[in-house]
Short mmCIF file of C-alpha atoms in Angstrom, two decimals:
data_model
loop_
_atom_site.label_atom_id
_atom_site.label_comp_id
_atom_site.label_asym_id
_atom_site.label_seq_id
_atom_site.Cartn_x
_atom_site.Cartn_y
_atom_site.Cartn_z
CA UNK A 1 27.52 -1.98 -32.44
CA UNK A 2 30.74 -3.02 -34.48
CA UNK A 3 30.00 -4.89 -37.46
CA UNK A 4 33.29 -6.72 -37.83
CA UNK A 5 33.13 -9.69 -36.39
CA UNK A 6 35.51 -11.19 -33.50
CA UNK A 7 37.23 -14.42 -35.01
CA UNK A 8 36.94 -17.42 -33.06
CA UNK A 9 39.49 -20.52 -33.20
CA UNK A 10 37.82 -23.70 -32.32
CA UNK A 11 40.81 -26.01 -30.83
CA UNK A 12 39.37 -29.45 -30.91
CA UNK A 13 36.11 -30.70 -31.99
CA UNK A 14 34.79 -33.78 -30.09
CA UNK A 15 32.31 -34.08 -27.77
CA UNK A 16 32.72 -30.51 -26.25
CA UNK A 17 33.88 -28.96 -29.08
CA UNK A 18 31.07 -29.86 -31.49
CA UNK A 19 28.40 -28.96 -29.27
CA UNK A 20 30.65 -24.98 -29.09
CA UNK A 21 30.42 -25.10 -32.42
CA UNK A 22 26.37 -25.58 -33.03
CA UNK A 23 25.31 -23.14 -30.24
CA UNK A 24 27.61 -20.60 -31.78
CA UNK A 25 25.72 -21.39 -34.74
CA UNK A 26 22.16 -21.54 -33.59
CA UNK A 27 22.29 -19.21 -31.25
CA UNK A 28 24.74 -16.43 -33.11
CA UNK A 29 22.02 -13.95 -32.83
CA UNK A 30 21.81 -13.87 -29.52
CA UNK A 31 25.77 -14.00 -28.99
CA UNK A 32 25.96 -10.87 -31.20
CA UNK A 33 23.21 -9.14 -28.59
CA UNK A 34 25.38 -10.03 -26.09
CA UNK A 35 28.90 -9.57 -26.83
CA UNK A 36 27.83 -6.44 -28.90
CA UNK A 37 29.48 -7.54 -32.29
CA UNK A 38 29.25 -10.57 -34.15
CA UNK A 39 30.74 -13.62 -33.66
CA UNK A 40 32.28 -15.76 -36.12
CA UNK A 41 33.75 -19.16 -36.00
CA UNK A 42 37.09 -18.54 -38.48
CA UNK A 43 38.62 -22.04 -37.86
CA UNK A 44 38.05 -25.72 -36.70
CA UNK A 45 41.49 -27.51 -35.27
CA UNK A 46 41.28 -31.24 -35.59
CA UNK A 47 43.21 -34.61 -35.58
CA UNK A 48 41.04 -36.46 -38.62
CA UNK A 49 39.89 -34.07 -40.99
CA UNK A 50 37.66 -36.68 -42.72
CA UNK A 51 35.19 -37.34 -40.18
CA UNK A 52 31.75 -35.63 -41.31
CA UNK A 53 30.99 -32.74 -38.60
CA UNK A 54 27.44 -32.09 -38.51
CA UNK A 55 26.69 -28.20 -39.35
CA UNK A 56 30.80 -27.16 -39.84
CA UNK A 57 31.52 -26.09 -42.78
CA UNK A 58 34.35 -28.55 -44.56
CA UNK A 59 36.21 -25.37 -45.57
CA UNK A 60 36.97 -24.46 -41.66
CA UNK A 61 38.61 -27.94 -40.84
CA UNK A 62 42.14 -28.04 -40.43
CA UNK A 63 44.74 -30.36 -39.34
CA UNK A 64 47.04 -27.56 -38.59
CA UNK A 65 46.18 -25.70 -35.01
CA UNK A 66 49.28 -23.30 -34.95
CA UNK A 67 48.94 -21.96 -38.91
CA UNK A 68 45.41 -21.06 -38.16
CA UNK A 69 46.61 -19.21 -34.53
CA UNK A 70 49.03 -17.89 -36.92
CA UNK A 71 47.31 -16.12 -39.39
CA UNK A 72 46.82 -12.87 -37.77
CA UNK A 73 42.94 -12.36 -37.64
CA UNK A 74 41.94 -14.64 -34.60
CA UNK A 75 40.71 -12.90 -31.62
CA UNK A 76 40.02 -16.08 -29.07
CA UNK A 77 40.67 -19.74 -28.76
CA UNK A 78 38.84 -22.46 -27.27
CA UNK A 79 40.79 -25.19 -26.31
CA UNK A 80 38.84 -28.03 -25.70
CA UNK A 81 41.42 -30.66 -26.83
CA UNK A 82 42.33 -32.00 -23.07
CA UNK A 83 45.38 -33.10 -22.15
CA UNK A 84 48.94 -31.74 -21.75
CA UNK A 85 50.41 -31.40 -25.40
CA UNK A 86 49.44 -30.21 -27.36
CA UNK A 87 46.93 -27.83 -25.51
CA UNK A 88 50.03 -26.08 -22.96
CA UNK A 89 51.92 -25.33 -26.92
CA UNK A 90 48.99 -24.14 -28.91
CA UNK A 91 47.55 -22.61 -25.70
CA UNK A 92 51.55 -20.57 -25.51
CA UNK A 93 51.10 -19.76 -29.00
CA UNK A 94 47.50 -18.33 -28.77
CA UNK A 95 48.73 -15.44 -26.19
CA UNK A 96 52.42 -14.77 -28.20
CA UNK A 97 49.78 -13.68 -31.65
CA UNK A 98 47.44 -11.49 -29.02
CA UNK A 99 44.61 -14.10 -28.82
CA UNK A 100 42.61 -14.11 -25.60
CA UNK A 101 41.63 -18.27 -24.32
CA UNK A 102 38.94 -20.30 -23.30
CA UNK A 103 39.60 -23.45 -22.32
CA UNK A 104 38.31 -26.43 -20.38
CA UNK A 105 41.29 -28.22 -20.03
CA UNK A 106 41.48 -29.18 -16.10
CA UNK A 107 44.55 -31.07 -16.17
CA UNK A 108 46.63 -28.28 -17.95
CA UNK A 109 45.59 -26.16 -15.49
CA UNK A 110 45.90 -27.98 -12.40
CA UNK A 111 49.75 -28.81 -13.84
CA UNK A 112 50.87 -25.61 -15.71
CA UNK A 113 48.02 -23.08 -14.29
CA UNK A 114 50.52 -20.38 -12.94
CA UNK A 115 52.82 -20.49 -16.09
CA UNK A 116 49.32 -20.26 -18.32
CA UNK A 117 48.13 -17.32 -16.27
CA UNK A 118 51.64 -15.81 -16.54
CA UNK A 119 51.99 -15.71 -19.89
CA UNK A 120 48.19 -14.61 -20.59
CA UNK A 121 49.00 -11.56 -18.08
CA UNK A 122 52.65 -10.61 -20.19
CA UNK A 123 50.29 -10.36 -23.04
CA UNK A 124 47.59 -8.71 -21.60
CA UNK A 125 45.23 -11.30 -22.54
CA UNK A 126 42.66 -13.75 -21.09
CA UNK A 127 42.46 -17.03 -19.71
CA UNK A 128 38.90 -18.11 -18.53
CA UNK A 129 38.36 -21.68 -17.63
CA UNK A 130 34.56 -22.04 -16.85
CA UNK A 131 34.09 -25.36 -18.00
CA UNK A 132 37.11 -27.11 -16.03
CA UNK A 133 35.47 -27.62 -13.07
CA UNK A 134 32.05 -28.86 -12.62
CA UNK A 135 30.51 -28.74 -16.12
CA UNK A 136 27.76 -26.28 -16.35
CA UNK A 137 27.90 -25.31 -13.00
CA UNK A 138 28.86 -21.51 -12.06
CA UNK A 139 31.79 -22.04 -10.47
CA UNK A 140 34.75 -20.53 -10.84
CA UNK A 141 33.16 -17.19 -12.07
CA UNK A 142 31.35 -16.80 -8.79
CA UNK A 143 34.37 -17.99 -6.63
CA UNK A 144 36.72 -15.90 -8.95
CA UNK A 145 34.66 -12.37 -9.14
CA UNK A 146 31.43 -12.53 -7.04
CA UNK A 147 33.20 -13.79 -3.54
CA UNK A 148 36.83 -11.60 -4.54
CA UNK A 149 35.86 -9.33 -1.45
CA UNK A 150 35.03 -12.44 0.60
CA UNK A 151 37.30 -14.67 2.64
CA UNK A 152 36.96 -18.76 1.38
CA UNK A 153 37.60 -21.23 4.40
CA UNK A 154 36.46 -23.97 2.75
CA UNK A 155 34.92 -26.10 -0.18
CA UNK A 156 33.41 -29.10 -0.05
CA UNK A 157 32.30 -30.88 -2.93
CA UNK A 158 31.59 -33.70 -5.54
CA UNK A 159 33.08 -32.58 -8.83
CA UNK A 160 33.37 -36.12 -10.97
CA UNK A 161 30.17 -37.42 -12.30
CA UNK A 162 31.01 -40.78 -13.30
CA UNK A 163 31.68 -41.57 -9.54
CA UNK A 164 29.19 -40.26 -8.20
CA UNK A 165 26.98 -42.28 -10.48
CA UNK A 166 28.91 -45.27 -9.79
CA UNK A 167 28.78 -44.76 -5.66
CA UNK A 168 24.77 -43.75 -5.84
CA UNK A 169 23.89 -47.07 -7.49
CA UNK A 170 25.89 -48.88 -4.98
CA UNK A 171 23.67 -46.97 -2.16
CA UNK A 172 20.28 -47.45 -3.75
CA UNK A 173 20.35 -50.64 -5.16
CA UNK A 174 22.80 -52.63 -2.92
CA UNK A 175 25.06 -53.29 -6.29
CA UNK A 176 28.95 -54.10 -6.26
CA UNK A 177 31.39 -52.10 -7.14
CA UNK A 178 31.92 -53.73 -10.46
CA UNK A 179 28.37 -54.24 -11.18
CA UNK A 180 27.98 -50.26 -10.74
CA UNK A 181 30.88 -49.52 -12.82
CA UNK A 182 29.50 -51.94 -15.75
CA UNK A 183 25.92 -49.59 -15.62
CA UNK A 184 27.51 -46.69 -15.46
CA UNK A 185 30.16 -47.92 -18.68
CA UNK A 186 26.77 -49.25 -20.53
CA UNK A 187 25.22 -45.66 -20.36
CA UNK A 188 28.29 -43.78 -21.68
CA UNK A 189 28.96 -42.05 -17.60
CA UNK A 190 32.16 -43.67 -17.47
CA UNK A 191 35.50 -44.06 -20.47
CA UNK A 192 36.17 -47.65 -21.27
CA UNK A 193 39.55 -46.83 -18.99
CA UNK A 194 37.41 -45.34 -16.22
CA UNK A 195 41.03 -44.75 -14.25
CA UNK A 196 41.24 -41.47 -14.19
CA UNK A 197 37.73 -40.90 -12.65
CA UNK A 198 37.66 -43.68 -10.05
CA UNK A 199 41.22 -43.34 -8.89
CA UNK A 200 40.18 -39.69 -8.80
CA UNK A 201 42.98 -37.86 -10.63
CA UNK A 202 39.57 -35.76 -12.65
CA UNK A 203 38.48 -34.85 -9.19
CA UNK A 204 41.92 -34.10 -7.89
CA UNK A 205 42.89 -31.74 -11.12
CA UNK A 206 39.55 -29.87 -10.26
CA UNK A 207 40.40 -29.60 -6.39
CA UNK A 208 43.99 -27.79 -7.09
CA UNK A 209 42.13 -25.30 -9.45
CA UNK A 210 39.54 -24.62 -7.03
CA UNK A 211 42.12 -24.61 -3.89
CA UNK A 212 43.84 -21.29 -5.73
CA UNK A 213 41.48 -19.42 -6.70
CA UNK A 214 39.75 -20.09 -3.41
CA UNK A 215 42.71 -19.62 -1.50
CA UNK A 216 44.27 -17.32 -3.55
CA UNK A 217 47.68 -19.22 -3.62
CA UNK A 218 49.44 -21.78 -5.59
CA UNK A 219 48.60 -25.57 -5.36
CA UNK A 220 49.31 -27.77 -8.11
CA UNK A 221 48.00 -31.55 -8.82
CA UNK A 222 50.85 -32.89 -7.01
CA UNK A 223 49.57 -31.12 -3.85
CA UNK A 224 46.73 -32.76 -3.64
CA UNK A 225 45.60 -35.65 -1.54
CA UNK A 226 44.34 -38.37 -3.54
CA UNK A 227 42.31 -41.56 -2.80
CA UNK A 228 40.57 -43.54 -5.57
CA UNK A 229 36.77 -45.38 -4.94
CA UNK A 230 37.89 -48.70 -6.08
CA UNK A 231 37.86 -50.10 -2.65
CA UNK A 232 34.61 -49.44 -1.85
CA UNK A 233 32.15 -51.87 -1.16
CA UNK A 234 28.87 -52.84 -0.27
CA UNK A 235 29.87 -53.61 3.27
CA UNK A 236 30.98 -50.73 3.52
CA UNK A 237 27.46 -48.55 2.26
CA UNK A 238 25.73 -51.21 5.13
CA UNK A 239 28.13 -49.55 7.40
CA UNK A 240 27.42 -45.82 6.86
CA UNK A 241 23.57 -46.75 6.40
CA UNK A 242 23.87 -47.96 10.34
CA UNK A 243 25.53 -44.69 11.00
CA UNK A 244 22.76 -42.34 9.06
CA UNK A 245 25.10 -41.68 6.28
CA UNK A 246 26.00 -42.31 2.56
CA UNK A 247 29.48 -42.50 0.71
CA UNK A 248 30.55 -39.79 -1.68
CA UNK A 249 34.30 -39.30 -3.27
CA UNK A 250 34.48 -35.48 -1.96
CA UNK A 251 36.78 -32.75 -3.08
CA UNK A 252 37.72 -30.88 0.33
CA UNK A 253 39.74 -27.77 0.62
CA UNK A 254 40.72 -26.12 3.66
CA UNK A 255 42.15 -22.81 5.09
CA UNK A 256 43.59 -23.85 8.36
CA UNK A 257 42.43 -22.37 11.31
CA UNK A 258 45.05 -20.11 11.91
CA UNK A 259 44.83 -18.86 8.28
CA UNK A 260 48.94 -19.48 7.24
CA UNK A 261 48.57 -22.76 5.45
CA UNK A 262 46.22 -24.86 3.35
CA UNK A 263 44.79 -28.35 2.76
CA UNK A 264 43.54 -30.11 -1.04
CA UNK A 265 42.69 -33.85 -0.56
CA UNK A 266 40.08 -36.51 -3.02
CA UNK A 267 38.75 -39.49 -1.11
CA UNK A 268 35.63 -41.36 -0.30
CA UNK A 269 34.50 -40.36 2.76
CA UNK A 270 30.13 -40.97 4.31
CA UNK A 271 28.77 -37.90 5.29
CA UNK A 272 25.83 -37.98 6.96
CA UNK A 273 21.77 -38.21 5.04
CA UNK A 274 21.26 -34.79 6.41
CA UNK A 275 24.15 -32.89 4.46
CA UNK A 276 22.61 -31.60 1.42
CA UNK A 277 25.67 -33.12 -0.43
CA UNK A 278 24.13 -36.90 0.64
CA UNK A 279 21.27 -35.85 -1.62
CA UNK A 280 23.44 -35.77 -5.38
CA UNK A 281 22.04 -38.38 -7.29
CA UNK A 282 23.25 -40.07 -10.74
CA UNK A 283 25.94 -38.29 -12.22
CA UNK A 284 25.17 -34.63 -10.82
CA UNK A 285 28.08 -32.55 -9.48
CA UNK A 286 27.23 -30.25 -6.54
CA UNK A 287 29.99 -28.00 -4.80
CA UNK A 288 29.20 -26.52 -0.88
CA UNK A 289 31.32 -23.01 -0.46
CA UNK A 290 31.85 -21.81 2.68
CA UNK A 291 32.93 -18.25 3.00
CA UNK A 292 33.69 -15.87 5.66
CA UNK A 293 30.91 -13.15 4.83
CA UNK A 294 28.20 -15.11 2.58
CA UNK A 295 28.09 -18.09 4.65
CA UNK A 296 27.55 -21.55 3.37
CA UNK A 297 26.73 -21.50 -0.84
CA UNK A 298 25.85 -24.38 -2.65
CA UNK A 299 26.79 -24.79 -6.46
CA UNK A 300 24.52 -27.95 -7.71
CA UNK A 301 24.13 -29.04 -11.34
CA UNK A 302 25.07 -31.29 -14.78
CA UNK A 303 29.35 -32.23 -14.37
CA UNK A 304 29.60 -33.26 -17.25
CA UNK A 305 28.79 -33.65 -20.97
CA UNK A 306 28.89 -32.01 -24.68
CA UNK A 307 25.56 -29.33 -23.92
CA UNK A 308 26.10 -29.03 -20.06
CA UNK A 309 30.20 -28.35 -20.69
CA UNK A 310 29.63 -25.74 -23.62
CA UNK A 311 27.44 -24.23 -21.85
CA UNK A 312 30.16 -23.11 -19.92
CA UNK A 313 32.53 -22.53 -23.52
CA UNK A 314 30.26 -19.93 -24.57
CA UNK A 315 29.51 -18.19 -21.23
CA UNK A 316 33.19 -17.80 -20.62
CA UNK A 317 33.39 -16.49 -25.04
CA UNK A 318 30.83 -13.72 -23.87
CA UNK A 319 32.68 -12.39 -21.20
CA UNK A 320 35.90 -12.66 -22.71
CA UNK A 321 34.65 -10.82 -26.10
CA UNK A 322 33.71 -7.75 -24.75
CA UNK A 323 37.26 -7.10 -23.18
CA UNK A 324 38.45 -8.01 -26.37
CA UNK A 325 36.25 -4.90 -28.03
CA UNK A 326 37.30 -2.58 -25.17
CA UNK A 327 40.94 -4.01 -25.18
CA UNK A 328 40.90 -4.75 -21.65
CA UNK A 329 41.02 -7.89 -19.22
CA UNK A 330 38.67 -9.40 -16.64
CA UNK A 331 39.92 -10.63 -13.34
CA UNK A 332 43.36 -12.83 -13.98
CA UNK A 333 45.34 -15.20 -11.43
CA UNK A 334 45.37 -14.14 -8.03
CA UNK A 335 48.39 -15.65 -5.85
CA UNK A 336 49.11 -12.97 -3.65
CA UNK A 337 49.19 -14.94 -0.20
CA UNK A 338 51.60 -17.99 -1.18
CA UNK A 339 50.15 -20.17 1.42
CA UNK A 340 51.95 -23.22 1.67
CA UNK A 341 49.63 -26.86 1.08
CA UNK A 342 50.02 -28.87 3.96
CA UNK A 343 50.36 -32.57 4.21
CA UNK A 344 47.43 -35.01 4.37
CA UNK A 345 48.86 -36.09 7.61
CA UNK A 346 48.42 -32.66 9.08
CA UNK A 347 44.59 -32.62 8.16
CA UNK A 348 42.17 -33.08 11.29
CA UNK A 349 39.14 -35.58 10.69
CA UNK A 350 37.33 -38.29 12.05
CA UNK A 351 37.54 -42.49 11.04
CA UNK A 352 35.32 -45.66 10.50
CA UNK A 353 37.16 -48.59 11.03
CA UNK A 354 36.23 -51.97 10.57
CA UNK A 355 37.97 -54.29 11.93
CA UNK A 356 38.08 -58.52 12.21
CA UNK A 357 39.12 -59.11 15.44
CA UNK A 358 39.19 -62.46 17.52
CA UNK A 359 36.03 -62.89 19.76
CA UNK A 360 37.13 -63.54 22.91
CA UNK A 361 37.36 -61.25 26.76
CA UNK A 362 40.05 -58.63 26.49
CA UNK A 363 40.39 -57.71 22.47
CA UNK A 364 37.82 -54.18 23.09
CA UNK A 365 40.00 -52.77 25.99
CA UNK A 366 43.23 -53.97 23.86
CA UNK A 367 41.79 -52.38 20.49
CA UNK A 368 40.97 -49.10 23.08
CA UNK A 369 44.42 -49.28 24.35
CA UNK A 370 45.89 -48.92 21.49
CA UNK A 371 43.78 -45.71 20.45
CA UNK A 372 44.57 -44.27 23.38
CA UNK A 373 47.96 -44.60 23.24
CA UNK A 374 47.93 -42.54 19.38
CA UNK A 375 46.35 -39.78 21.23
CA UNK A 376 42.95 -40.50 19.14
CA UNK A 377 39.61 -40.49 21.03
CA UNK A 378 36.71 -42.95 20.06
CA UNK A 379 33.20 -42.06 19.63
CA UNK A 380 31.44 -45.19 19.37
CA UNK A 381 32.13 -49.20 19.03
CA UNK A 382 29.96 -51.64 17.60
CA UNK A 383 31.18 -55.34 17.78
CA UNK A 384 29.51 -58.54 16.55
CA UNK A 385 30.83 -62.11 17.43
CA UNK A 386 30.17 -65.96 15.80
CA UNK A 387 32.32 -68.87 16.24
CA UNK A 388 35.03 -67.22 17.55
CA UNK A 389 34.92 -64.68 14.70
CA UNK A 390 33.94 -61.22 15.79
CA UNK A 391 33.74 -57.97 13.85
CA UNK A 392 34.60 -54.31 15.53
CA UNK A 393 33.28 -50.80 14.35
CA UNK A 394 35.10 -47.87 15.52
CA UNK A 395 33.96 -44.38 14.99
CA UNK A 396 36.99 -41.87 16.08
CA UNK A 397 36.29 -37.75 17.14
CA UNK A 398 38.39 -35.94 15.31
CA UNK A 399 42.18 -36.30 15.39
CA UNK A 400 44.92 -35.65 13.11
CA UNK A 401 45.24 -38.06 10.19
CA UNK A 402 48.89 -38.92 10.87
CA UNK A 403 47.48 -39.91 14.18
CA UNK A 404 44.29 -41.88 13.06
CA UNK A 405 47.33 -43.72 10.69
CA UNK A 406 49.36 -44.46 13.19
CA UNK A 407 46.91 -45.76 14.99
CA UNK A 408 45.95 -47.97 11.94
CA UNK A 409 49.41 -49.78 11.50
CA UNK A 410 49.51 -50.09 15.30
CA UNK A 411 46.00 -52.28 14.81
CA UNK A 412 47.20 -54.24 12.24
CA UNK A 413 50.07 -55.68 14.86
CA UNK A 414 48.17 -56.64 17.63
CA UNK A 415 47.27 -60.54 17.35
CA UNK A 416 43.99 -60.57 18.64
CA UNK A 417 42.84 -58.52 15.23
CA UNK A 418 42.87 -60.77 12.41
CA UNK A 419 42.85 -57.77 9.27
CA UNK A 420 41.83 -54.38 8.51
CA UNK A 421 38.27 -54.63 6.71
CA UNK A 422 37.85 -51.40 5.55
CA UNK A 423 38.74 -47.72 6.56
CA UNK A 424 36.19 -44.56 5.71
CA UNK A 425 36.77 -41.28 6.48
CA UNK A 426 33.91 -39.36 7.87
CA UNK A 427 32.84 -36.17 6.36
CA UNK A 428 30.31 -33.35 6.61
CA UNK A 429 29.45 -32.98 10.60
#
């Protein structure tokens, strides 16, 4: 075993970054057994030096991340600062002075992913990103090296914790919205600017890393599909309960069916009680992987979180460490078939559409009419009427979403329907 230990920089030190830094303490016995040399945290990056860090040794801290990249003896970085700058510069720097990365930076990658990997290949370093996707879960690893010599058709899953707490409280207890979102703030599951969860720009970030390595092409966070939770309501939960279902913002990547193109899309969407997805309670992420050879996989687990997320940190440090010793590299971007991302438009699915329609003879075959004419077929209609008011439930078969749309705007002309209550799509059959 070599006795010289492998220097590790520590690129941020919050909630993620803290945690790193105790189990590499606690459990540095057992990381040495592993790796098969010692492991040694050499350096702390962080913005307020001042603040008292629990079991870090003052004499680490420093305010300056590229001097300590810099000095010459650091063999990996973990780069749990988030965000775009400085992360993508230090990140640059790390590979130009020979020093292998972990990170868990999901919107860096989902952004600058391809230039990362790029730049980690010139160097003949690593990039592992465990803990981007899905906390704790095994995710990437297992898509990215256990199911390389599989084909991927599709992935299904809920990757953002703070919704899914947020949507399951709204299901079992028949809360608002708002009321959810105030729990869910109280217990520290959602930021005190919960917009990038709800609006889903986390989930979407995780859905274009997941869509390449699945895929094994190129899709950025502007390829992505993307429908926030806001709009949600109760009414809408009563709805899918009458259908045998329950609402869940979903990740969902696609091959398409004749294998030259791709989909990557975030929206709420009721899948039905008996999809084992409908079964994620609080703020558990759980991922459904659907592969050519292995069948259907499901990845189920903590999202989120200081433990659950360096968890991942370190599992990602002991694979990287040993190709560090043996001055090699594990398994690095793979973009080989360039599929192109198709539109959201292009993506076949089915609808549930509530609508507020005038109740009076004629408005069902009009409302029908009107489908038919879009090319979409419907499944069932449910339709309630008071006082001239009347309410009308549509559930479509499946039908391109350009289509289902179209057939939307078309609905919201006709003057026997009096508004658009909500649209869902459905998911999961």
């Amino acid at each position: 075993m070599r006795t010289r230990p492998l220097k590790v920089a520590l690129l941020g030190c919050g909630v993620v970054g803290s945690e790193v830094a105790r189990i590499m303490t606690t459990h540095a016995d057992d990381l040495t057994a592993r790796i098969g040399a010692p492991v040694e945290l050499a350096g702390v990056a962080v913005r307020r030096p001042s603040k008292v860090r629990e079991g870090i040794d003052p004499a680490l801290v420093t305010t300056d991340a590229t001097a300590l990249l810099k000095r010459g003896d650091i063999d990996v970085a973990i780069e749990v600062i988030g965000g775009i700058e400085p992360a993508r510069t230090l990140i640059t720097t790390a590979f130009e002075n020979g020093i292998s990365v972990v990170s868990a930076n999901k919107a860096l990658l989902a952004q600058d992913g391809a230039a990362l990997h790029a730049a980690a290949e010139t160097h003949g370093l690593d990039l592992y990103y465990e803990a981007a996707v899905a906390g704790a879960i095994p995710l990437v690893r297992p898509m990215r090296e256990s199911l390389a010599g599989d084909k991927i058709n599709r992935v299904m899953g809920i990757v953002n914790g703070t919704t899914n707490f947020i949507l399951d409280k709204m299901d079992s207890t028949g809360a608002g919205y708002q009321e959810a979102l105030d729990e869910a703030t109280a217990l520290g599951y959602a930021e005190a600017d919960p917009t990038a969860d709800v609006e889903g720009y986390d989930a979407a970030a995780k859905a274009a890393i997941l869509a390449g390595i699945a895929f094994h092409t190129r899709v950025r966070l502007d390829d992505v599909y993307r429908e926030g939770m806001t709009e949600v309501s109760a009414a809408d939960f009563a709805s899918a309960k009458r259908m045998g279902c329950t609402i869940k913002l979903l990740a969902i990547l696609e091959r398409a069916a004749d294998g030259e193109s791709v989909t990557a899309r975030v929206h709420p969407a009721m899948i039905p009680l008996t999809h084992p997805l409908a079964s994620v309670r609080e703020a558990y992420n759980a991922v459904f992987v659907e592969a050519e050879a292995a069948g259907r996989l499901m990845f189920y687990g903590p999202g989120a979180g200081g433990a659950p997320t360096a968890s991942a940190v370190l599992g990602d440090l002991v694979a990287v460490c040993p190709n560090k010793l043996a001055e090699a590299t594990g398994p690095g971007d793979s973009a080989y078939t360039q599929l192109p991302v198709s539109p959201m438009g292009d993506v076949v699915t089915r609808y549930h559409i509530s609508l507020d329609v005038a109740d009076k003879p004629g408005v069902l075959a009009q409302v029908a009419t009107t489908f038919a004419e879009h090319g979409v077929s419907i499944d069932t209609v449910r339709q309630q009427g008071k006082d001239g008011e009347a309410s009308l439930v549509v559930v479509t078969h499946r039908a391109p979403d350009a289509a289902l749309s179209g057939t939307v705007e078309a609905l919201r002309k006709l003057d026997t329907v009096r508004g658009v209550a909500s649209i869902m799509r459905v998911e999961g059959e």
